[in-house]
Amino acid sequence: MSDDETNSMGLFKKYLTNKRIFKNREVLRHSYRPHVLPHRKPQIDEIASILAPALNNETPSNILIYGKTGTGKTASVRYVGLELESASGVTGTRCRIVHLNCEVIDTQYRVLAQIANCLEDHDDHPSDTTRTHIPMTGWPTDQVYMELKNQLEASGGVMVIVLDEIDKLVKKSGDDTLYNLTRINSDLKEAKVSIIGISNDLRFTDFLDPRVLSSLSEEEIVFPPYNAPQLCDILQQRADIAFAEGALDETVIPLCAALAAQEHGDARRALDLLRVSGELSDRENATLVTERHVKLAQEKIETDSMVECVSTLPTQSKAVLYAMLILEQMGKRIFTSGEVTMVYREIARILDLDVLTHRRITDLISELNMLGVINTRVVSRGRYGRTKEMWFDAATSKIEEVVHRDPRLSDQRLKEIDSNRLKAMFR
């Protein structure tokens, strides 16, 4: 960069001229797909062995893959999928992979339409049959299913449908989608379909019809969390590409790995820690990423995500969250949706808020769980039905501080809530 160009950069000059930390920080993003996945060879080999019959134009078994966030499930499936498509080009068998994120594509209509449209995009050798592009809304679902079936038949070969975050689809839309997809092979003659479901939630199968579950989970694979030495290997692999030579203190990678190993062995967490540590060092115009930067990064990640998440919640969500904080102050470490509703109604009465229905409060609780502010689980109470239990995963002081910044929830009248009376109501 010439002196004139450097001078014209103005405000950004100092940020662009310091190349002493990063060579390629994009390697530390979750979206980066390495060519080698450390410590996942057994799982990759198992997925490959199950899908191998597709290369002989046979139907592979359906697979259900479990594991916590950041354990390499999606990356492993994508890697095997690319290898399968590549191998099918050699064997002359048509094998295609369609990867759907069910957190976004979460209805039966959209799933079926997306599969059909992906099939259309992948088809390099269209048949003489006229193909119809399915709109993302507007058709009856049975018409979408028939069009998908016709397109599969016209294309032939084997299609592997990967449903990532499959639990989100089931919780939002029930198991009708899975019922239809797991039985579509009985309607096909020239094509074959295999389903791979990926989930972070080990309990989502409680919501499935037994017939769907038996068809979907013909094979089950569990991805265990990474331990600290394994995370060290993963981080070292990325760091060699991402950082300039000599930019990392020798304690940085082991510390990032150890901190992430405490958080359920989450590789994404470890990568975030390493990346943010480097960014903090870069902003200081330093030449070395140190242990101090890692500790600052940990604090920044935890604070930023929680504070930003809670501070941007609407007032009704904050009121529900405030009800949970009151229950915890009363000594309840685990509380039910019914208890939260009772305390929320007291808060709404004092603040003159429109009182939400129990159904709507349950929806807000689910949103708080999805955002990671609380943890929830559904428990069976026998003939009394099911209820949702929830608890805070960490210290609540920061959450309480952010909630109290809302002018309405800092109202002194909230201190009028009689905890003894509430305790009596819960007996």
PDB file of N, CA, C and O in Angstrom, residues 323 326-327 330 332 336-347 349-350 416-427:
ATOM      1  N   ALA A 323     -39.937 -12.629  36.934  1.00  0.00           N
ATOM      2  CA  ALA A 323     -40.659 -13.594  37.776  1.00  0.00           C
ATOM      3  C   ALA A 323     -39.758 -14.767  38.143  1.00  0.00           C
ATOM      4  O   ALA A 323     -39.772 -15.249  39.279  1.00  0.00           O
ATOM      5  N   ILE A 326     -37.316 -13.707  40.853  1.00  0.00           N
ATOM      6  CA  ILE A 326     -37.959 -13.680  42.178  1.00  0.00           C
ATOM      7  C   ILE A 326     -38.045 -15.094  42.740  1.00  0.00           C
ATOM      8  O   ILE A 326     -37.765 -15.332  43.921  1.00  0.00           O
ATOM      9  N   LEU A 327     -38.411 -16.061  41.892  1.00  0.00           N
ATOM     10  CA  LEU A 327     -38.505 -17.448  42.358  1.00  0.00           C
ATOM     11  C   LEU A 327     -37.145 -17.960  42.830  1.00  0.00           C
ATOM     12  O   LEU A 327     -37.045 -18.654  43.829  1.00  0.00           O
ATOM     13  N   MET A 330     -36.310 -16.715  46.140  1.00  0.00           N
ATOM     14  CA  MET A 330     -37.090 -17.413  47.171  1.00  0.00           C
ATOM     15  C   MET A 330     -36.486 -18.782  47.498  1.00  0.00           C
ATOM     16  O   MET A 330     -37.015 -19.513  48.321  1.00  0.00           O
ATOM     17  N   LYS A 332     -35.857 -21.212  45.124  1.00  0.00           N
ATOM     18  CA  LYS A 332     -36.229 -22.255  44.155  1.00  0.00           C
ATOM     19  C   LYS A 332     -35.178 -22.299  43.049  1.00  0.00           C
ATOM     20  O   LYS A 332     -35.048 -21.356  42.274  1.00  0.00           O
ATOM     21  N   THR A 336     -41.450 -24.334  37.839  1.00  0.00           N
ATOM     22  CA  THR A 336     -42.317 -24.771  36.741  1.00  0.00           C
ATOM     23  C   THR A 336     -42.937 -23.563  36.041  1.00  0.00           C
ATOM     24  O   THR A 336     -42.939 -22.445  36.566  1.00  0.00           O
ATOM     25  N   SER A 337     -43.489 -23.823  34.869  1.00  0.00           N
ATOM     26  CA  SER A 337     -44.144 -22.753  34.117  1.00  0.00           C
ATOM     27  C   SER A 337     -45.349 -22.210  34.882  1.00  0.00           C
ATOM     28  O   SER A 337     -45.654 -21.017  34.807  1.00  0.00           O
ATOM     29  N   GLY A 338     -46.021 -23.079  35.647  1.00  0.00           N
ATOM     30  CA  GLY A 338     -47.164 -22.624  36.449  1.00  0.00           C
ATOM     31  C   GLY A 338     -46.738 -21.644  37.531  1.00  0.00           C
ATOM     32  O   GLY A 338     -47.403 -20.628  37.765  1.00  0.00           O
ATOM     33  N   GLU A 339     -45.616 -21.927  38.194  1.00  0.00           N
ATOM     34  CA  GLU A 339     -45.108 -21.012  39.230  1.00  0.00           C
ATOM     35  C   GLU A 339     -44.682 -19.683  38.629  1.00  0.00           C
ATOM     36  O   GLU A 339     -44.949 -18.614  39.196  1.00  0.00           O
ATOM     37  N   VAL A 340     -44.026 -19.741  37.475  1.00  0.00           N
ATOM     38  CA  VAL A 340     -43.609 -18.509  36.804  1.00  0.00           C
ATOM     39  C   VAL A 340     -44.832 -17.671  36.438  1.00  0.00           C
ATOM     40  O   VAL A 340     -44.841 -16.449  36.608  1.00  0.00           O
ATOM     41  N   THR A 341     -45.891 -18.342  35.963  1.00  0.00           N
ATOM     42  CA  THR A 341     -47.109 -17.629  35.578  1.00  0.00           C
ATOM     43  C   THR A 341     -47.732 -16.910  36.771  1.00  0.00           C
ATOM     44  O   THR A 341     -48.176 -15.757  36.662  1.00  0.00           O
ATOM     45  N   MET A 342     -47.756 -17.564  37.931  1.00  0.00           N
ATOM     46  CA  MET A 342     -48.353 -16.951  39.123  1.00  0.00           C
ATOM     47  C   MET A 342     -47.592 -15.691  39.537  1.00  0.00           C
ATOM     48  O   MET A 342     -48.191 -14.650  39.839  1.00  0.00           O
ATOM     49  N   VAL A 343     -46.256 -15.768  39.534  1.00  0.00           N
ATOM     50  CA  VAL A 343     -45.464 -14.596  39.924  1.00  0.00           C
ATOM     51  C   VAL A 343     -45.558 -13.511  38.857  1.00  0.00           C
ATOM     52  O   VAL A 343     -45.668 -12.316  39.171  1.00  0.00           O
ATOM     53  N   TYR A 344     -45.544 -13.912  37.587  1.00  0.00           N
ATOM     54  CA  TYR A 344     -45.672 -12.937  36.491  1.00  0.00           C
ATOM     55  C   TYR A 344     -46.958 -12.126  36.643  1.00  0.00           C
ATOM     56  O   TYR A 344     -46.970 -10.913  36.419  1.00  0.00           O
ATOM     57  N   ARG A 345     -48.054 -12.795  36.999  1.00  0.00           N
ATOM     58  CA  ARG A 345     -49.332 -12.082  37.113  1.00  0.00           C
ATOM     59  C   ARG A 345     -49.286 -11.023  38.215  1.00  0.00           C
ATOM     60  O   ARG A 345     -49.900  -9.954  38.090  1.00  0.00           O
ATOM     61  N   GLU A 346     -48.547 -11.311  39.279  1.00  0.00           N
ATOM     62  CA  GLU A 346     -48.360 -10.309  40.336  1.00  0.00           C
ATOM     63  C   GLU A 346     -47.601  -9.101  39.781  1.00  0.00           C
ATOM     64  O   GLU A 346     -47.959  -7.954  40.056  1.00  0.00           O
ATOM     65  N   ILE A 347     -46.552  -9.373  39.009  1.00  0.00           N
ATOM     66  CA  ILE A 347     -45.756  -8.291  38.424  1.00  0.00           C
ATOM     67  C   ILE A 347     -46.594  -7.477  37.451  1.00  0.00           C
ATOM     68  O   ILE A 347     -46.572  -6.238  37.473  1.00  0.00           O
ATOM     69  N   ARG A 349     -49.803  -7.097  37.407  1.00  0.00           N
ATOM     70  CA  ARG A 349     -50.813  -6.321  38.143  1.00  0.00           C
ATOM     71  C   ARG A 349     -50.202  -5.038  38.683  1.00  0.00           C
ATOM     72  O   ARG A 349     -50.796  -3.955  38.564  1.00  0.00           O
ATOM     73  N   ILE A 350     -49.006  -5.134  39.249  1.00  0.00           N
ATOM     74  CA  ILE A 350     -48.360  -3.965  39.845  1.00  0.00           C
ATOM     75  C   ILE A 350     -47.971  -2.943  38.774  1.00  0.00           C
ATOM     76  O   ILE A 350     -48.121  -1.730  38.962  1.00  0.00           O
ATOM     77  N   GLU A 416     -43.098  -4.665  46.681  1.00  0.00           N
ATOM     78  CA  GLU A 416     -44.283  -4.976  47.473  1.00  0.00           C
ATOM     79  C   GLU A 416     -44.675  -6.450  47.360  1.00  0.00           C
ATOM     80  O   GLU A 416     -45.493  -6.941  48.146  1.00  0.00           O
ATOM     81  N   ILE A 417     -44.111  -7.144  46.379  1.00  0.00           N
ATOM     82  CA  ILE A 417     -44.473  -8.551  46.184  1.00  0.00           C
ATOM     83  C   ILE A 417     -44.123  -9.332  47.445  1.00  0.00           C
ATOM     84  O   ILE A 417     -42.982  -9.334  47.907  1.00  0.00           O
ATOM     85  N   ASP A 418     -45.112  -9.961  48.011  1.00  0.00           N
ATOM     86  CA  ASP A 418     -44.962 -10.675  49.292  1.00  0.00           C
ATOM     87  C   ASP A 418     -44.487 -12.102  49.024  1.00  0.00           C
ATOM     88  O   ASP A 418     -45.262 -12.957  48.590  1.00  0.00           O
ATOM     89  N   SER A 419     -43.207 -12.352  49.275  1.00  0.00           N
ATOM     90  CA  SER A 419     -42.643 -13.677  48.999  1.00  0.00           C
ATOM     91  C   SER A 419     -43.270 -14.746  49.886  1.00  0.00           C
ATOM     92  O   SER A 419     -43.451 -15.889  49.469  1.00  0.00           O
ATOM     93  N   ASN A 420     -43.638 -14.390  51.123  1.00  0.00           N
ATOM     94  CA  ASN A 420     -44.265 -15.369  52.022  1.00  0.00           C
ATOM     95  C   ASN A 420     -45.617 -15.819  51.482  1.00  0.00           C
ATOM     96  O   ASN A 420     -45.977 -16.997  51.554  1.00  0.00           O
ATOM     97  N   ARG A 421     -46.369 -14.848  50.938  1.00  0.00           N
ATOM     98  CA  ARG A 421     -47.678 -15.195  50.376  1.00  0.00           C
ATOM     99  C   ARG A 421     -47.496 -16.088  49.150  1.00  0.00           C
ATOM    100  O   ARG A 421     -48.249 -17.046  48.946  1.00  0.00           O
ATOM    101  N   LEU A 422     -46.482 -15.787  48.318  1.00  0.00           N
ATOM    102  CA  LEU A 422     -46.210 -16.615  47.150  1.00  0.00           C
ATOM    103  C   LEU A 422     -45.829 -18.027  47.559  1.00  0.00           C
ATOM    104  O   LEU A 422     -46.263 -19.016  46.977  1.00  0.00           O
ATOM    105  N   LYS A 423     -44.994 -18.133  48.582  1.00  0.00           N
ATOM    106  CA  LYS A 423     -44.587 -19.460  49.065  1.00  0.00           C
ATOM    107  C   LYS A 423     -45.786 -20.270  49.528  1.00  0.00           C
ATOM    108  O   LYS A 423     -45.876 -21.481  49.288  1.00  0.00           O
ATOM    109  N   ALA A 424     -46.727 -19.575  50.173  1.00  0.00           N
ATOM    110  CA  ALA A 424     -47.934 -20.259  50.647  1.00  0.00           C
ATOM    111  C   ALA A 424     -48.778 -20.742  49.469  1.00  0.00           C
ATOM    112  O   ALA A 424     -49.398 -21.817  49.500  1.00  0.00           O
ATOM    113  N   MET A 425     -48.760 -19.960  48.369  1.00  0.00           N
ATOM    114  CA  MET A 425     -49.539 -20.334  47.185  1.00  0.00           C
ATOM    115  C   MET A 425     -48.948 -21.574  46.513  1.00  0.00           C
ATOM    116  O   MET A 425     -49.665 -22.359  45.885  1.00  0.00           O
ATOM    117  N   PHE A 426     -47.632 -21.780  46.633  1.00  0.00           N
ATOM    118  CA  PHE A 426     -46.961 -22.882  45.965  1.00  0.00           C
ATOM    119  C   PHE A 426     -47.084 -24.196  46.738  1.00  0.00           C
ATOM    120  O   PHE A 426     -46.718 -25.233  46.253  1.00  0.00           O
ATOM    121  N   ARG A 427     -47.546 -24.138  47.983  1.00  0.00           N
ATOM    122  CA  ARG A 427     -47.633 -25.365  48.780  1.00  0.00           C
ATOM    123  C   ARG A 427     -48.764 -26.252  48.278  1.00  0.00           C
ATOM    124  O   ARG A 427     -49.754 -25.794  47.798  1.00  0.00           O
TER     125      ARG A 427
END
